[in-house]
């Protein structure tokens, strides 16, 4: 089968298409003939070496397609979306133990565009326990997770303040993500911050929060953890919640995946796809994601 293999860390050019043996599924796994692959931003950080991750035999973590082998024969022919922590998604076939069946009539492209980011958004909103009338700040709202967070927070009755490049966000207040002083321009009285940027400037939002406000830190777009101290939090009764790692993704996000796909199927959430590339153009797809010029998901199609 054709697959994308990572050769060292560095720019997009370290991703090369090669012939690799078709994976052999283990007990409890399904073998999926891949129809669409997601290219999330964190994979560009793994490829570059900004985040630790090693060099998997086959790159990639999120794929959707048709089940061709399974312990349960009734699964064969069903469409499923998979999430793997060990790689293997940038290929014509993937063996998966973590998978979710896709609602009937939903395309592989929409399924893989929504399955992980929409499930993350659902799990984050559950964790935040948003109350009707609260003000919520969504960072990077033109990204895939941020877009879903914006919609779900509004559905929960929140007033949404969002940051987005060139104003690309469906929020009540939009701050220019490219303005270095956007934090100073954020309104006062924010109840919930969905923090996806990180870095030392994250603390600049603390004075903007209402007493008993919550910060949910789930992303590292800057490549650094948010620098927020207990001293920043304690005097105003603020809560900082870290959302990540195997516990959050292996449990909370996995449990929300079916609900997220259901919200797509009933039209509550709409996947936004920026561009689709052939498997051989994986390097170009990574360059597109790193440019941050698009809106929505970048996909690969074998």
XYZ file of C-alpha atoms in Angstrom:
302
model
C 0.000 0.000 0.000
C 1.012 3.653 -0.389
C 1.791 5.423 2.872
C 3.481 8.581 4.107
C 6.607 8.008 6.184
C 8.453 10.595 8.272
C 12.237 10.791 7.751
C 13.616 12.813 10.636
C 12.138 16.002 12.052
C 11.983 19.227 10.115
C 9.929 20.894 7.409
C 7.137 19.310 5.370
C 9.726 17.797 3.026
C 10.556 15.073 5.608
C 7.242 13.391 4.705
C 7.703 10.912 1.845
C 5.281 8.541 0.121
C 6.534 4.957 0.108
C 5.254 1.447 -0.412
C 4.586 -0.228 2.926
C 3.054 -3.577 3.916
C -0.670 -3.475 4.526
C -1.261 -3.537 8.320
C -2.428 -6.759 9.958
C -5.183 -6.088 12.444
C -5.012 -7.522 15.939
C -7.792 -8.957 18.053
C -10.459 -6.331 18.684
C -9.197 -4.128 15.871
C -10.826 -3.309 12.557
C -9.034 -2.894 9.255
C -10.195 0.236 7.460
C -9.757 1.051 3.776
C -9.000 4.735 4.163
C -11.049 7.280 2.215
C -10.042 10.524 3.959
C -7.360 11.645 6.407
C -7.276 14.693 8.680
C -4.193 16.940 8.860
C -4.498 18.708 12.250
C -2.123 21.445 13.375
C -0.592 19.341 16.149
C 0.754 16.929 13.531
C 2.833 19.733 12.008
C 4.299 20.288 15.476
C 5.069 16.572 15.823
C 6.695 16.513 12.391
C 8.834 19.575 13.113
C 10.013 18.258 16.483
C 8.266 21.065 18.401
C 6.251 18.373 20.204
C 7.769 15.016 21.187
C 6.429 12.096 19.230
C 9.175 10.068 17.620
C 9.063 8.958 14.011
C 6.229 6.471 13.400
C 6.604 3.940 10.615
C 3.582 5.555 8.978
C 2.661 9.126 9.908
C -0.778 10.409 10.934
C -3.455 9.819 13.545
C -6.982 10.517 12.221
C -8.602 8.659 9.316
C -12.012 7.570 8.059
C -13.052 4.891 5.638
C -14.820 1.577 5.168
C -14.249 -1.422 7.445
C -12.994 -4.367 5.386
C -12.056 -6.772 8.213
C -13.367 -7.128 11.766
C -14.036 -9.734 14.452
C -17.715 -8.865 14.074
C -18.725 -9.485 10.475
C -21.608 -7.036 10.855
C -19.059 -4.205 10.956
C -17.685 -5.059 7.514
C -18.884 -2.514 4.990
C -19.669 0.113 7.628
C -17.883 3.456 7.558
C -15.793 4.257 10.627
C -13.494 7.010 11.802
C -10.361 6.108 13.758
C -7.981 7.869 16.129
C -4.554 6.354 16.783
C -1.876 7.609 19.174
C 0.861 5.595 17.455
C 0.448 6.775 13.865
C -0.557 4.868 10.757
C -3.298 7.121 9.338
C -1.541 8.554 6.256
C -2.041 5.366 4.268
C -4.439 3.405 2.104
C -5.269 1.067 5.018
C -5.164 1.464 8.791
C -5.747 -1.014 11.620
C -7.599 0.616 14.505
C -8.684 -0.281 18.019
C -10.043 3.237 18.707
C -12.820 3.810 16.201
C -16.366 5.148 15.980
C -18.985 4.091 13.477
C -20.150 6.908 11.221
C -23.861 7.722 10.778
C -25.403 6.483 7.543
C -25.011 8.785 4.538
C -22.191 10.809 6.151
C -19.134 11.092 3.927
C -15.682 10.060 5.091
C -14.516 13.632 4.508
C -17.130 15.126 6.827
C -16.620 12.374 9.383
C -12.866 12.817 9.702
C -13.157 16.612 9.538
C -15.468 16.560 12.553
C -14.780 13.443 14.613
C -11.820 14.615 16.692
C -12.173 18.428 16.747
C -15.941 18.400 17.291
C -15.580 15.744 19.997
C -12.887 17.860 21.706
C -15.248 20.842 21.581
C -18.143 18.828 23.024
C -15.932 17.532 25.850
C -14.534 21.013 26.580
C -17.985 22.587 26.759
C -19.142 19.817 29.104
C -16.106 20.406 31.326
C -16.611 24.177 31.349
C -20.226 23.841 32.563
C -21.266 27.041 30.775
C -24.263 28.819 32.285
C -26.804 30.689 30.153
C -25.779 34.358 29.905
C -22.078 33.867 30.621
C -19.371 35.405 28.445
C -17.009 32.926 26.806
C -13.716 33.673 25.036
C -12.694 31.252 22.276
C -9.122 31.605 21.041
C -8.360 30.724 17.408
C -12.041 30.482 16.514
C -11.315 30.116 12.801
C -9.598 26.792 13.529
C -11.488 23.526 13.519
C -11.883 23.108 17.297
C -12.437 26.830 17.845
C -15.206 26.944 15.257
C -17.097 24.127 16.942
C -16.532 25.685 20.393
C -18.033 28.946 19.163
C -21.204 27.230 17.931
C -21.607 25.026 21.010
C -21.009 27.902 23.434
C -23.638 29.996 21.665
C -26.042 27.052 21.790
C -25.415 26.935 25.566
C -26.611 30.533 25.800
C -23.239 32.246 26.073
C -22.103 35.563 24.638
C -19.043 34.563 22.627
C -15.906 36.627 22.180
C -13.568 35.062 19.628
C -10.135 35.655 18.184
C -9.685 34.943 14.498
C -7.442 35.961 11.645
C -9.043 38.677 9.525
C -12.250 38.427 11.568
C -13.189 34.929 10.393
C -15.516 33.817 13.193
C -19.266 33.654 13.810
C -19.135 35.247 17.267
C -20.741 38.192 19.067
C -17.388 39.986 19.344
C -14.417 39.179 17.079
C -10.860 40.223 17.930
C -8.117 40.159 15.314
C -5.954 37.160 16.170
C -3.012 38.811 14.357
C -3.143 41.943 16.517
C -0.469 41.510 19.224
C -2.582 43.615 21.601
C -5.861 41.734 21.213
C -5.806 40.601 24.855
C -5.870 44.212 26.052
C -8.899 44.822 23.822
C -10.884 41.877 25.177
C -13.921 42.907 27.243
C -13.979 42.602 31.014
C -16.151 40.072 32.819
C -15.244 36.923 30.872
C -16.477 33.784 32.634
C -14.786 31.077 30.549
C -11.621 31.140 28.436
C -10.887 28.299 26.031
C -7.103 28.723 25.938
C -5.429 27.177 22.883
C -2.467 29.486 22.270
C -0.345 29.132 25.402
C 2.870 31.000 26.138
C 3.654 33.721 28.688
C 1.041 36.136 27.346
C -1.804 33.870 28.454
C -1.624 35.533 31.875
C -2.635 38.851 30.301
C -6.211 37.542 30.146
C -6.430 36.923 33.891
C -7.528 40.523 34.740
C -10.272 40.190 32.124
C -11.965 37.298 33.910
C -14.913 37.683 36.230
C -14.530 36.329 39.772
C -14.845 32.531 39.781
C -13.979 32.441 36.081
C -12.583 29.312 34.451
C -9.658 28.877 32.075
C -9.553 25.621 30.115
C -6.092 25.126 28.625
C -6.152 22.596 25.805
C -3.818 23.747 23.017
C -0.263 24.885 22.359
C -0.468 26.850 19.113
C 2.505 28.925 20.280
C 4.483 25.777 21.087
C 4.573 26.714 24.792
C 2.411 25.950 27.791
C 0.402 28.889 29.147
C 2.327 30.643 31.916
C -0.309 31.202 34.604
C 0.617 30.999 38.294
C -1.359 30.257 41.431
C -0.810 33.878 42.393
C -2.647 34.896 39.216
C -5.618 32.757 40.180
C -6.021 32.684 43.924
C -6.940 36.277 44.728
C -9.933 36.197 42.361
C -11.036 32.623 42.859
C -10.213 31.591 39.298
C -9.920 27.991 38.138
C -7.339 26.696 35.653
C -8.223 23.342 34.088
C -5.691 21.442 31.994
C -7.390 19.452 29.235
C -5.131 17.000 27.425
C -3.252 13.729 27.546
C -4.536 10.149 27.466
C -7.132 10.702 30.183
C -8.921 13.578 28.462
C -8.541 12.242 24.926
C -8.802 8.542 25.708
C -11.888 8.968 27.864
C -13.698 12.322 27.608
C -13.081 12.958 23.909
C -13.602 9.325 22.930
C -16.911 9.298 24.802
C -18.002 12.488 23.014
C -17.141 11.302 19.489
C -20.446 9.606 18.805
C -22.380 12.639 20.045
C -20.223 14.951 17.926
C -20.904 12.925 14.773
C -24.588 12.930 15.657
C -24.556 16.741 15.866
C -23.047 16.804 12.390
C -25.608 14.334 11.083
C -28.549 16.399 12.378
C -27.108 19.668 11.069
C -26.264 21.267 14.425
C -22.573 21.332 13.513
C -21.273 21.800 9.989
C -17.781 20.575 9.101
C -15.736 23.167 7.272
C -13.135 21.773 4.870
C -10.438 24.132 3.655
C -8.660 22.032 1.017
C -8.202 18.410 0.022
C -4.878 17.018 -1.196
C -3.751 13.706 -2.647
C -1.681 11.451 -0.387
C 1.399 12.246 -2.474
C 0.937 15.922 -1.593
C 1.156 15.444 2.186
C 4.050 17.911 2.398
C 1.982 20.551 0.609
C -0.946 19.861 2.960
C 1.314 20.402 5.982
C 2.576 23.664 4.510
C -1.027 24.791 4.061
C -1.878 24.013 7.702
C 1.241 25.823 8.939
C 0.401 28.902 6.877
C -2.826 29.361 8.907
C -4.321 31.006 5.841
C -7.326 28.731 5.494
C -10.514 28.165 7.449
C -11.475 24.630 8.390
C -9.810 21.260 7.982
C -7.133 20.250 5.536
C -7.616 16.667 4.342
C -5.685 14.010 2.454
C -7.337 11.505 0.122
C -5.453 8.283 -0.777
